[in-house]
Coordinates of C-alpha atoms in Angstrom, one line a residue:
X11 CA 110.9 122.2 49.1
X12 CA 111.9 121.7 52.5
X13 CA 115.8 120.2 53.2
X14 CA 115.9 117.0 54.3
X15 CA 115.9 115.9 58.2
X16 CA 118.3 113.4 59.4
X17 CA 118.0 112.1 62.9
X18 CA 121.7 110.3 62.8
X19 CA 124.4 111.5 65.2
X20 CA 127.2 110.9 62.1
X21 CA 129.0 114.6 63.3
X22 CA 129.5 113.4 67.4
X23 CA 130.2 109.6 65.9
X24 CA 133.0 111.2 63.9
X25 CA 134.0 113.6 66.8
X26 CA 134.0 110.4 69.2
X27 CA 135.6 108.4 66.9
X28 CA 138.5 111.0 65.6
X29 CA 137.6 111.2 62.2
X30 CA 137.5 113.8 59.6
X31 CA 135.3 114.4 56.7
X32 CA 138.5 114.1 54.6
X33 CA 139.0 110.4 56.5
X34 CA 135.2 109.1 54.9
X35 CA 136.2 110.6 51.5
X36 CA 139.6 109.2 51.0
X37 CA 138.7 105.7 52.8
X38 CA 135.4 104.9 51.4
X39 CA 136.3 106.9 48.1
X40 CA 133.3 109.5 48.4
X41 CA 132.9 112.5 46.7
X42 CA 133.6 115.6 49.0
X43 CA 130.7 116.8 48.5
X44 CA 128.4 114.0 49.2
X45 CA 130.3 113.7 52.7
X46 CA 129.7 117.7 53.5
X47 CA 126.3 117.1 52.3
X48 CA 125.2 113.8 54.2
X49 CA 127.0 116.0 57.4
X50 CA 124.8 118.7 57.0
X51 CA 121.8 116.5 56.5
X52 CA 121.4 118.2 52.9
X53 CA 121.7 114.9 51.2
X54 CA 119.3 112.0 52.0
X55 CA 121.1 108.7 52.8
X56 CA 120.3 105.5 51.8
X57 CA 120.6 101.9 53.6
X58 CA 124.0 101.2 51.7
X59 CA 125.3 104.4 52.7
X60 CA 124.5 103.4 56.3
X61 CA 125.7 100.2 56.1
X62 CA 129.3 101.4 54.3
X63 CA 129.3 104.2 57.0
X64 CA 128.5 101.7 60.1
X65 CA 131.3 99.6 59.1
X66 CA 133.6 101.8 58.1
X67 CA 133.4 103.3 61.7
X68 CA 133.1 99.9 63.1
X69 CA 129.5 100.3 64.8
X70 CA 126.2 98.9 64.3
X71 CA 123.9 100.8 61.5
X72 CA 121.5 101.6 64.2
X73 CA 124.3 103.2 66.3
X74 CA 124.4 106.0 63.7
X75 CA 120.8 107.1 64.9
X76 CA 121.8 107.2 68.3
X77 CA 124.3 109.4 70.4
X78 CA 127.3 108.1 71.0
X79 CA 127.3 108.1 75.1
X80 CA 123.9 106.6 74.6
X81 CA 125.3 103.7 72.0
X82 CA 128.3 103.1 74.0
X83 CA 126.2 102.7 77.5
X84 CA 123.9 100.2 76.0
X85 CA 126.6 98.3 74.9
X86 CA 128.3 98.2 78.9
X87 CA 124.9 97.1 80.0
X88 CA 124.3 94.3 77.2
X89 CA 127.9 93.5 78.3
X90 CA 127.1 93.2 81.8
X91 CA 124.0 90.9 81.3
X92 CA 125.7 88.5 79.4
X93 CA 128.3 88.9 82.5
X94 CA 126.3 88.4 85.2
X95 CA 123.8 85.6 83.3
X96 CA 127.2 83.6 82.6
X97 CA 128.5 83.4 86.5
X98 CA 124.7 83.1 87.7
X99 CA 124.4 79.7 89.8
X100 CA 122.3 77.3 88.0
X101 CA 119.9 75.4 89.8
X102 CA 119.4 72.1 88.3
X103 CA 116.1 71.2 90.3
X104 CA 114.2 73.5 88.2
X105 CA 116.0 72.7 84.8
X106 CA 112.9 71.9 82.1
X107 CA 113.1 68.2 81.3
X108 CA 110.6 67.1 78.6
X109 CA 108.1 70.1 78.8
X110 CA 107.5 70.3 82.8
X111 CA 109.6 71.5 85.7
X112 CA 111.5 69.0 88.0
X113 CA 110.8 69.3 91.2
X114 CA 113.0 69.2 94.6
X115 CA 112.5 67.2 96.4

C-alpha cells in the first residue's frame, strides 16, 4: 500500500508562521504523533483537521494547499481591488435604473 500524498504546504505555513510541531500539539491538544504524522504526509487529514488547523494558524482552509508567498500575494491583490474599486469615480449617467442604462445626455 502506497503512503498517502498530501498536496498542503502545512511545513512552510508553520515555518512562515513561527510555529513548532510542539506549538499544534499543546495548543490544539493533539497527539505528537498525529502532528509528526500529518507533517510527513503519513496520516490522511480530514476536513475538521483542516478546519482546526486553518484557524488555529489564522488562515483560510484553502490557504493550507497553497504556498505561503502564493497565499499571501493573492491576498495583496484581492486587497488592492477592493482598494482601487472603492476610490474609483462613479459615473452616475450610466447607473442601471429599473433594468436599462440612463443615458447622457
Amino acid at each position: 500500500m502506497t503512503a498517502p500524498f498530501h498536496d498542503w504546504y502545512l511545513k512552510e505555513w508553520l515555518a512562515t508562521l513561527r510555529k513548532k510541531q510542539a506549538d499544534i500539539a499543546r495548543d490544539l491538544d493533539w497527539n505528537k504523533a498525529r502532528v509528526s504524522l500529518m507533517l510527513r504526509g503519513e496520516q490522511q487529514y480530514t476536513r475538521d483537521s483542516i478546519n482546526e488547523l486553518a484557524a488555529y494558524l489564522n488562515i483560510r482552509p484553502h490557504e493550507l494547499l497553497m504556498h505561503p508567498d502564493d497565499a499571501m500575494a493573492l491576498r495583496r491583490l484581492r486587497e488592492d481591488a477592493i482598494k482601487i474599486a472603492s476610490e474609483a469615480p462613479r459615473d452616475d449617467a450610466t447607473e442601471v435604473s429599473s433594468g436599462q442604462r440612463k443615458r447622457a445626455g
